[in-house]
C-alpha positions as a Python dict, from the first residue, in 0.01 Angstrom:
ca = {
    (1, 'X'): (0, 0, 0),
    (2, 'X'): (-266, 133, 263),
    (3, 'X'): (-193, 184, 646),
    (4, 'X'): (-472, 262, 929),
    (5, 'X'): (-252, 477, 1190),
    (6, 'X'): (-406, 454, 1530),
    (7, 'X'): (-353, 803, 1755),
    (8, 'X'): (-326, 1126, 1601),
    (9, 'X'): (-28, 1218, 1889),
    (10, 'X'): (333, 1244, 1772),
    (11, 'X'): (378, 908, 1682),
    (12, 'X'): (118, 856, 1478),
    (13, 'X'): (80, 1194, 1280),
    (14, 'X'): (493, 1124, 1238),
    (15, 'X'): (403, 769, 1075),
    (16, 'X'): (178, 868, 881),
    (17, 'X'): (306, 1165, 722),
    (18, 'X'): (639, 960, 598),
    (19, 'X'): (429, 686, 496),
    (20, 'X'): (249, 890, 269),
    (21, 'X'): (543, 1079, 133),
    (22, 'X'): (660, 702, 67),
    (23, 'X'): (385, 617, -139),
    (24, 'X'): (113, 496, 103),
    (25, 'X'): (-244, 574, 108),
    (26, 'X'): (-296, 646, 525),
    (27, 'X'): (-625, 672, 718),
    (28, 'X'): (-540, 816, 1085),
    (29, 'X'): (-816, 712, 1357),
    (30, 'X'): (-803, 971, 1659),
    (31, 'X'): (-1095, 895, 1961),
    (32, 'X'): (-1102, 1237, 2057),
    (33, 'X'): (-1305, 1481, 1883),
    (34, 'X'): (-980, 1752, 1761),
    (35, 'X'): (-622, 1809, 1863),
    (36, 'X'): (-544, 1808, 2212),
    (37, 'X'): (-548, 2210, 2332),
    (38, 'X'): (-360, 2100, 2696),
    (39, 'X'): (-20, 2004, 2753),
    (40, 'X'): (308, 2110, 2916),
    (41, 'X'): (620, 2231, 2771),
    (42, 'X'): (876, 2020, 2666),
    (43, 'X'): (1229, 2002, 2586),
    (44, 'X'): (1295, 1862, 2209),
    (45, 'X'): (1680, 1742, 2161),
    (46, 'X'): (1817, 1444, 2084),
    (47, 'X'): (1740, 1165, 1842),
    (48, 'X'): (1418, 1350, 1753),
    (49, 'X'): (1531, 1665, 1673),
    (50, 'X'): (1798, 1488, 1460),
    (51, 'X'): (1489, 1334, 1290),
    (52, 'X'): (1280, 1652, 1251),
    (53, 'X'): (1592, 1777, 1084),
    (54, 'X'): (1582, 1525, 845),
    (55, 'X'): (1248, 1507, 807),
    (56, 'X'): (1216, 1898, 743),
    (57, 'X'): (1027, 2009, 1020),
    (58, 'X'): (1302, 2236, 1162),
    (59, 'X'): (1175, 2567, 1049),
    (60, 'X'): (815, 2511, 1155),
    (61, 'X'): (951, 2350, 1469),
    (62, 'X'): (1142, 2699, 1559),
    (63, 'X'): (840, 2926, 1469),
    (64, 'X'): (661, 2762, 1722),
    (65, 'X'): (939, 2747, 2010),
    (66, 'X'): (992, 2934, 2318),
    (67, 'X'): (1277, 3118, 2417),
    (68, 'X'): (1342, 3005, 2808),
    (69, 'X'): (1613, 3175, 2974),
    (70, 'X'): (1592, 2997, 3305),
    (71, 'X'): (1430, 2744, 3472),
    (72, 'X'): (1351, 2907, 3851),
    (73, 'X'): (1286, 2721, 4133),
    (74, 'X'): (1139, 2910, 4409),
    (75, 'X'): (1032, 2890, 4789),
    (76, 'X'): (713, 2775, 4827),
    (77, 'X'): (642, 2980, 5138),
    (78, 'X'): (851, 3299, 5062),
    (79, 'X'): (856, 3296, 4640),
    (80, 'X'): (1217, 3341, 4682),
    (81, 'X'): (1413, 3193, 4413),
    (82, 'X'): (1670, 2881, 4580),
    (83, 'X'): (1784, 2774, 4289),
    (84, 'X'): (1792, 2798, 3863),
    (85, 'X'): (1851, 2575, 3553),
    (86, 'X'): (2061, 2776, 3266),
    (87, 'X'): (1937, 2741, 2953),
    (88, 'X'): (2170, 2860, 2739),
    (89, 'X'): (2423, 2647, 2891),
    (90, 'X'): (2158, 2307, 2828),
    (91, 'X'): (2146, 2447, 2480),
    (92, 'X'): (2555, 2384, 2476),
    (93, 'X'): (2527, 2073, 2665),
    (94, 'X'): (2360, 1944, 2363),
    (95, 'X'): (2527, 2166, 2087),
    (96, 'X'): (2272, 2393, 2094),
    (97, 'X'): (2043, 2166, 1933),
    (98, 'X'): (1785, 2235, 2183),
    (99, 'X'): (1373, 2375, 2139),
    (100, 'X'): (1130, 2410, 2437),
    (101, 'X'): (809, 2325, 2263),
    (102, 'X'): (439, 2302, 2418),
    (103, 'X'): (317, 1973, 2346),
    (104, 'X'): (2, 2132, 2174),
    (105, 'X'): (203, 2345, 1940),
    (106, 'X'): (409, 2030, 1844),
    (107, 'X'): (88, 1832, 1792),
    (108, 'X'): (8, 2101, 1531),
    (109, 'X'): (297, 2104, 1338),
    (110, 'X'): (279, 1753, 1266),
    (111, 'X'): (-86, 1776, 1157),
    (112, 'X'): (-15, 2072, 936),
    (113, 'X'): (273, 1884, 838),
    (114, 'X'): (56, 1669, 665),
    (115, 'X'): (18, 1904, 412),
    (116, 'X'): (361, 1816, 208),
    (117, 'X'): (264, 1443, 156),
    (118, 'X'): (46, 1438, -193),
    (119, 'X'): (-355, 1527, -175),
    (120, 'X'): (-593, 1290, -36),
    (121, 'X'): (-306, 1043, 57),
    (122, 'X'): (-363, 1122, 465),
    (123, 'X'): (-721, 1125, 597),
    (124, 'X'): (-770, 1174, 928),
    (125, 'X'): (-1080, 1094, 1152),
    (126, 'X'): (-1167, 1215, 1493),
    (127, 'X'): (-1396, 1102, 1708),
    (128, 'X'): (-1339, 778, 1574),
    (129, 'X'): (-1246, 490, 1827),
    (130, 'X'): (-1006, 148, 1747),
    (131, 'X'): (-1168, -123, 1696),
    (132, 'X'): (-1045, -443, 1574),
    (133, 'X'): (-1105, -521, 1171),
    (134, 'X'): (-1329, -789, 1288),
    (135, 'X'): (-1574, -532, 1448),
    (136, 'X'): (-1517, -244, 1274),
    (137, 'X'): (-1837, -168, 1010),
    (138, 'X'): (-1707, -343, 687),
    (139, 'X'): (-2002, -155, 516),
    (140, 'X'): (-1894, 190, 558),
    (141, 'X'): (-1632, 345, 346),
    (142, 'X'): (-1366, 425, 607),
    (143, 'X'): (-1473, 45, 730),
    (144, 'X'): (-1365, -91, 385),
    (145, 'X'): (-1037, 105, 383),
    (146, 'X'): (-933, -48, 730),
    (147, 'X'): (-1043, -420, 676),
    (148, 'X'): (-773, -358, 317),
    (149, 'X'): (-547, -206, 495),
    (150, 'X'): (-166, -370, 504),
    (151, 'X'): (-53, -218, 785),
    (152, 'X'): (-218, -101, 1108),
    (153, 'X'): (50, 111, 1351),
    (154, 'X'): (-73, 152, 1726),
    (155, 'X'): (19, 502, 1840),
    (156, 'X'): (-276, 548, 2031),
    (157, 'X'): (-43, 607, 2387),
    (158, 'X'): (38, 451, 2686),
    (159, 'X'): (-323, 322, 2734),
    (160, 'X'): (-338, 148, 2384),
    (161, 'X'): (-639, -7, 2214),
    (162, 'X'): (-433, -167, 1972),
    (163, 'X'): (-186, -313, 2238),
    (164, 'X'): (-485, -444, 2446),
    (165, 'X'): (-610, -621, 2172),
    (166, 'X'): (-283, -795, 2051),
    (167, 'X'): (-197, -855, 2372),
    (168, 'X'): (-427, -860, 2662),
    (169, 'X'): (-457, -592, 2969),
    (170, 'X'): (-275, -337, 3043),
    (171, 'X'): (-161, -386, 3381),
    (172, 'X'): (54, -630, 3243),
    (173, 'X'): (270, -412, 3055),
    (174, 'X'): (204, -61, 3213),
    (175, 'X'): (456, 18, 3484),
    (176, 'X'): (392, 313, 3733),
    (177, 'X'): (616, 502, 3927),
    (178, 'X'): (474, 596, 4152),
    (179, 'X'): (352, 976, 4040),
    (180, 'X'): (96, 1190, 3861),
    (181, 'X'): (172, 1455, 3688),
    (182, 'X'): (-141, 1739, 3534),
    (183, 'X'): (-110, 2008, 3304),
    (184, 'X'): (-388, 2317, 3179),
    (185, 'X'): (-391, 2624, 3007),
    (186, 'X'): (-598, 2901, 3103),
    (187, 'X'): (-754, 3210, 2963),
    (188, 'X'): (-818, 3558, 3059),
    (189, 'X'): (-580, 3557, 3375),
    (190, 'X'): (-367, 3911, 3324),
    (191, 'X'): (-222, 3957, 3638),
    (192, 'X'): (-40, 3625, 3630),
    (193, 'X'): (25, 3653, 3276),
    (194, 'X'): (205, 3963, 3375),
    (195, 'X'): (390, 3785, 3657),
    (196, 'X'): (523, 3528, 3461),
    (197, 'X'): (557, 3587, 3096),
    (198, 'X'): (882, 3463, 3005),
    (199, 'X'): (985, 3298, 3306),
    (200, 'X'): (922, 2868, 3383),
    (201, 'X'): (875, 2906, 3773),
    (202, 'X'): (867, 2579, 3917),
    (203, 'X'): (837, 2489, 4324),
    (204, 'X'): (1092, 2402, 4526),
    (205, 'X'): (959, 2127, 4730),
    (206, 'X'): (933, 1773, 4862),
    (207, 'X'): (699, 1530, 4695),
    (208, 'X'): (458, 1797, 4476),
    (209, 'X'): (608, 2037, 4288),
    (210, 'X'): (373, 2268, 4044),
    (211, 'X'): (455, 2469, 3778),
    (212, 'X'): (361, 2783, 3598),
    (213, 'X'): (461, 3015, 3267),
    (214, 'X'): (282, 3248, 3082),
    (215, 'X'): (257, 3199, 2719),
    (216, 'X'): (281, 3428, 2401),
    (217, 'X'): (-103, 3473, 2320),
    (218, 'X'): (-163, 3602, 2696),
    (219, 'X'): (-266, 3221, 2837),
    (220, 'X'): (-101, 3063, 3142),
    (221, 'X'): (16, 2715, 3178),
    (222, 'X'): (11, 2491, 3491),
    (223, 'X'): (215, 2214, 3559),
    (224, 'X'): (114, 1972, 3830),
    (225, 'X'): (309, 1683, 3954),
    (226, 'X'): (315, 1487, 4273),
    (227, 'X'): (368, 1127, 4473),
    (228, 'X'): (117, 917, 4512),
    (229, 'X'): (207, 752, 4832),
    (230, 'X'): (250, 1082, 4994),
    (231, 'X'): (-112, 1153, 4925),
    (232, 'X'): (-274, 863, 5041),
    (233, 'X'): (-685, 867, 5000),
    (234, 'X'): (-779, 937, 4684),
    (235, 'X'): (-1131, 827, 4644),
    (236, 'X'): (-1190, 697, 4245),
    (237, 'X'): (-1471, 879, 4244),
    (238, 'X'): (-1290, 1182, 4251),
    (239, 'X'): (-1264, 1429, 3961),
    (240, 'X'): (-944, 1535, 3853),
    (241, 'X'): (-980, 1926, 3958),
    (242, 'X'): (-1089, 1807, 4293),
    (243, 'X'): (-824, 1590, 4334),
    (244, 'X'): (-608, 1831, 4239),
    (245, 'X'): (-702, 2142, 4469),
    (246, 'X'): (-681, 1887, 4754),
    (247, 'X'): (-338, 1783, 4696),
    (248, 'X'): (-176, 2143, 4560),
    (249, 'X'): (-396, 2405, 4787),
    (250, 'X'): (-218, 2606, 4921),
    (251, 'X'): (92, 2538, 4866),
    (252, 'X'): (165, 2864, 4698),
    (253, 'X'): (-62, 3177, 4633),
    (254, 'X'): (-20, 3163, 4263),
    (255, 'X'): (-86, 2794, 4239),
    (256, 'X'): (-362, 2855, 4409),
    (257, 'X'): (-490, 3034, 4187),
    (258, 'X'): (-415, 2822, 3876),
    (259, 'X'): (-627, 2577, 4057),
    (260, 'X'): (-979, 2777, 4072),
    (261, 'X'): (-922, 2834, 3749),
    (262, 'X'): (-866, 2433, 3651),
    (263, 'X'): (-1100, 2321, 3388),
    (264, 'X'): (-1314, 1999, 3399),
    (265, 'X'): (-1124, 1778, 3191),
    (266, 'X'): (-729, 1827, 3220),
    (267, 'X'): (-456, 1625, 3136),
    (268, 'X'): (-420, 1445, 3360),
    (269, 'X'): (-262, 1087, 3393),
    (270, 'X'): (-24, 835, 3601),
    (271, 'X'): (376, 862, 3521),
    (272, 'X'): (476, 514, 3415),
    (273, 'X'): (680, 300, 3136),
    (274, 'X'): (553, 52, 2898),
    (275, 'X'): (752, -262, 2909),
    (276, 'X'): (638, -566, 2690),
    (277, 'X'): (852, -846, 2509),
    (278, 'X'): (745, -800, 2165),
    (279, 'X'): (616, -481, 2011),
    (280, 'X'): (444, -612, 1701),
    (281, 'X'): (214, -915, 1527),
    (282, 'X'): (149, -980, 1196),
    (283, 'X'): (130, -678, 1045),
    (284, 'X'): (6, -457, 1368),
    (285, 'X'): (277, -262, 1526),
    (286, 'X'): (299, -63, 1798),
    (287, 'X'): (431, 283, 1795),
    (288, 'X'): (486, 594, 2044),
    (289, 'X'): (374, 513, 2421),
    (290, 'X'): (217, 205, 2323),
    (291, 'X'): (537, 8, 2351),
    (292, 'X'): (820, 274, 2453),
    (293, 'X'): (665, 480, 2724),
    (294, 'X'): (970, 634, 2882),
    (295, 'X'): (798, 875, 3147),
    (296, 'X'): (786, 1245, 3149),
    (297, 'X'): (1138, 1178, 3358),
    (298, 'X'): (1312, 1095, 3106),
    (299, 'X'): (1263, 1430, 2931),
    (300, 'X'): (1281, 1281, 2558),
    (301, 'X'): (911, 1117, 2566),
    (302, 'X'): (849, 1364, 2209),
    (303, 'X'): (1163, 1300, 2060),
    (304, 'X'): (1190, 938, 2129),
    (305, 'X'): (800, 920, 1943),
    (306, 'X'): (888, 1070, 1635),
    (307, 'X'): (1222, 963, 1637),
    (308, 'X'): (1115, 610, 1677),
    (309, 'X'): (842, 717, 1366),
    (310, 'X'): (1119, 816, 1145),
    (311, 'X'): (1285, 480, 1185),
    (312, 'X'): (946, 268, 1215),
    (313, 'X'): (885, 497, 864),
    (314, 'X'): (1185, 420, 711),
    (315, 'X'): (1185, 90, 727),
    (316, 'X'): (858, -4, 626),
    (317, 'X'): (816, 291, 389),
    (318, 'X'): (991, 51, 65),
    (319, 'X'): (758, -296, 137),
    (320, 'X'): (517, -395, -126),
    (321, 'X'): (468, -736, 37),
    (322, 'X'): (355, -895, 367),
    (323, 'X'): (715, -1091, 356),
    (324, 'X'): (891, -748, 335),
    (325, 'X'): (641, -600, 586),
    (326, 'X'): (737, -861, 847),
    (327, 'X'): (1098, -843, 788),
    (328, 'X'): (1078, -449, 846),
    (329, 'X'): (917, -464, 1179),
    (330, 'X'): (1148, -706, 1322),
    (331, 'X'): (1415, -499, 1207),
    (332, 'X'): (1279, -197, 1305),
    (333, 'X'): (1187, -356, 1714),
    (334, 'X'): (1558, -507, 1685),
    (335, 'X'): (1715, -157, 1657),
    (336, 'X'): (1512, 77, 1853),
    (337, 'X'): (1436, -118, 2183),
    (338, 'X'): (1833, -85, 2287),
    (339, 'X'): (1727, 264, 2236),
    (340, 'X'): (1400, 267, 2454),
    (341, 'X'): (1564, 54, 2704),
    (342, 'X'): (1816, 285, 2776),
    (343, 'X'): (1597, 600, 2817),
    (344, 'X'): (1373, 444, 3051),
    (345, 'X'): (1661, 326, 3288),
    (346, 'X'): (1754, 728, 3281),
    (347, 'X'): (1402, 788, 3326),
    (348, 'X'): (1371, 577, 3674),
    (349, 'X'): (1735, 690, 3801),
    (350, 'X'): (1597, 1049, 3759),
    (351, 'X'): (1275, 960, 3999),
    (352, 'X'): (1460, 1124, 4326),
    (353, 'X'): (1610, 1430, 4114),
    (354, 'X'): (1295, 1501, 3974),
    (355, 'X'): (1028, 1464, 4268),
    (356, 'X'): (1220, 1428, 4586),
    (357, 'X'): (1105, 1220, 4827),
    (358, 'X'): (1249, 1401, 5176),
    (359, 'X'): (1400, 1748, 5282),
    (360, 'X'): (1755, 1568, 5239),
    (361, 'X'): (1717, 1491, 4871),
    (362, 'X'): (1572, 1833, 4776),
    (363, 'X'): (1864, 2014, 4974),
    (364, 'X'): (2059, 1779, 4720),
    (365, 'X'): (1945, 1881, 4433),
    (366, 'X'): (1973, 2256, 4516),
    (367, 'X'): (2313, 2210, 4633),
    (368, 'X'): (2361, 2065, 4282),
    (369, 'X'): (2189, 2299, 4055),
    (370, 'X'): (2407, 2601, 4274),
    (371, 'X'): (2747, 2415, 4194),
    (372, 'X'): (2657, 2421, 3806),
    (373, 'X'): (2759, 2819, 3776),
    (374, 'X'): (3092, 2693, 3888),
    (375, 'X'): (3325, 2643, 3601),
    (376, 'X'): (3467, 2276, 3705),
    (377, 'X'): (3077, 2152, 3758),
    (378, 'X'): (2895, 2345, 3475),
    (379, 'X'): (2978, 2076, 3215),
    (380, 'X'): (2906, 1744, 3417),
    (381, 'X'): (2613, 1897, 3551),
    (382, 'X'): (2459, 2015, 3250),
    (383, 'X'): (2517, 1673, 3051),
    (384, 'X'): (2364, 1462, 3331),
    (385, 'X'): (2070, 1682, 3302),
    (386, 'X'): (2087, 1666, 2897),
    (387, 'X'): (2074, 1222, 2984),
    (388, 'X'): (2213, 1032, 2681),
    (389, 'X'): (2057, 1232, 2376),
    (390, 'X'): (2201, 1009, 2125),
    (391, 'X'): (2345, 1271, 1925),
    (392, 'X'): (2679, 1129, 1913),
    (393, 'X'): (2627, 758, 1797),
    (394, 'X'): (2575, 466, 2024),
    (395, 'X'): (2195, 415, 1953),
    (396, 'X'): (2211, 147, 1642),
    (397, 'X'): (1993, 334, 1437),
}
């Protein structure tokens, strides 16, 4: 059996990995021209760590993790710290099983991970773009190998080729929520290296809030998010770094600094949720953000892709027929969009929490985030922060 994975993110590198340890002979299309080098940090728990577990990534996954003793929130205009999220007691929340992972770094696993499936049975191609079978150039090896192919699995994010060609434009399934969110590394910056290695410092304030943390090799990380509506304006012909420096200058000296160092091509992108009634036709699924977008506010948008791999994987990993094939994905779209469905409510409930929208609602949250170093608040706290990880049964998988 042959598959054409579209996306070399999470999801796909996931899918096709355990297709190829199944049997399957994979081709991977990826538009960009390498693995992505930007990205923020992450928390991994839930139902994808349970499926790296299983899967055997584990041990790779922990080389790579960070150790993160606190989250600090600070004062934009003073730097004073008004308020902290304890790791360690997160890591309990959910029984310890728990990584902070930069989204690079997991991206690299997974393609290294590549590795254990049997030699030549995974090829993947950069700089190669989706196109449909119909267009794609039948006379060229890797053209042949897609037009045979049995199975074609759209992981190619919440901006999907494959998804706009099964089922029309975006803006009928893409919905925003009303922020954007950035992220960069950059080089050769020792000072604030030295300022923040080993601490996540994020800002304490009402509807931006940036983000910075030095990393092992001596880079620093930003983090960028902010609401839309309170920064009315943008012109479309705007650049991203532009943009940027307009709405996060000066809000804090060290940001400020982040942003003359902000290259010309961040990450940079709406927060939003893919909704659509069916995730799948004939035998093109969809797979990652393509179908289950659940928002950076939901926390679990890494877990949830190769989580929702694993079972796409599983499922379809046995079929040596169209019949089967079809039977598989319906199966697989019955059990996991209870799942989806459930992390993207958490996702929108967490809007406020996350970005607050007024003075009153960040007061809230810091009143919150003190009252969690008192015994009798510590636990219900730190759960509601955790969100429904799935780690003790209710997800149908």
């Amino acid at each position: 059996m042959r598959a054409a994975v579209v996306g070399a993110g999470m999801a796909g590198l996931a899918s096709a990995r355990q297709l190829a340890l199944a049997g399957w002979e994979v081709d991977v299309l990826e538009r960009a021209d390498g693995p992505r080098a930007d990205g923020y940090m992450m928390d991994f728990f839930g139902l994808g760590f349970d499926a790296a577990e299983r899967m055997g990534l584990l041990p790779r996954l922990r080389e790579v993790a960070y150790r993160i003793g606190a989250v600090e929130y600070v004062d934009a205009r003073s730097g004073k710290r008004t308020a902290s999220i304890d790791y360690e007691k997160f890591a309990r929340a959910v029984d310890g099983r728990l990584l902070s992972l930069m989204r690079p770094d997991l991206e690299l696993v997974l393609l290294e991970a590549l590795g254990d499936a049997p030699e030549g049975s995974v090829r993947v191609h950069y700089g190669v773009p989706y196109r449909p079978v119909e267009a794609a150039d039948a006379g060229s090896e890797l053209g042949r190998r897609l037009a045979g192919a049995d199975l074609v699995i759209g992981a190619d994010g919440i901006h999907s080729a494959v998804r706009a060609a099964l089922f029309g434009d975006e803006s009928r399934f893409v919905r925003p929520l009303g922020l954007r969110a950035a992220a960069y590394v950059i080089d050769g910056a020792p000072d604030l290296h030295a300022e923040f290695d080993g601490r996540f410092v994020l800002t304490d304030t009402v509807d931006r809030q940036a983000g910075i943390y030095g990393l092992r090799d001596g880079r620093v990380a930003a983090f960028l998010a902010y609401r839309e509506e309170a920064h009315p304006g943008t012109d479309p012909r705007e650049d991203a770094p532009t943009r940027l420096r307009r709405v996060f200058g000066g809000l804090w000296h060290p940001i400020d600094r982040l942003l003359e160092r902000c290259p010309p091509h961040p990450y940079d992108d709406l927060v939003a949720q893919v909704v659509l009634p069916q995730w799948h036709r004939g035998s093109t699924v969809l797979a990652g953000d393509g179908c289950q977008a659940v928002s950076l506010l939901a926390g679990q948008g890494a877990s949830m892709a190769i989580a929702g791999a694993e079972l796409l994987t599983g499922l379809v990993g046995p079929c040596r027929d169209a019949a089967a094939l079809e039977a598989a994905l319906g199966e697989y779209e019955r059990r996991w969009r209870p799942v989806v469905e459930e992390k993207q409510a958490a996702g929108r409930r967490a809007a406020n929490t996350f970005l607050p929208p007024d003075r009153f609602r960040l007061l809230l949250r810091r009143w919150a985030l003190r009252a969690s170093s008192l015994p009798v608040v510590d636990s219900l706290v730190m759960r509601s922060i955790a969100g429904g990880t799935g780690l003790k049964g209710g997800t149908g998988i």
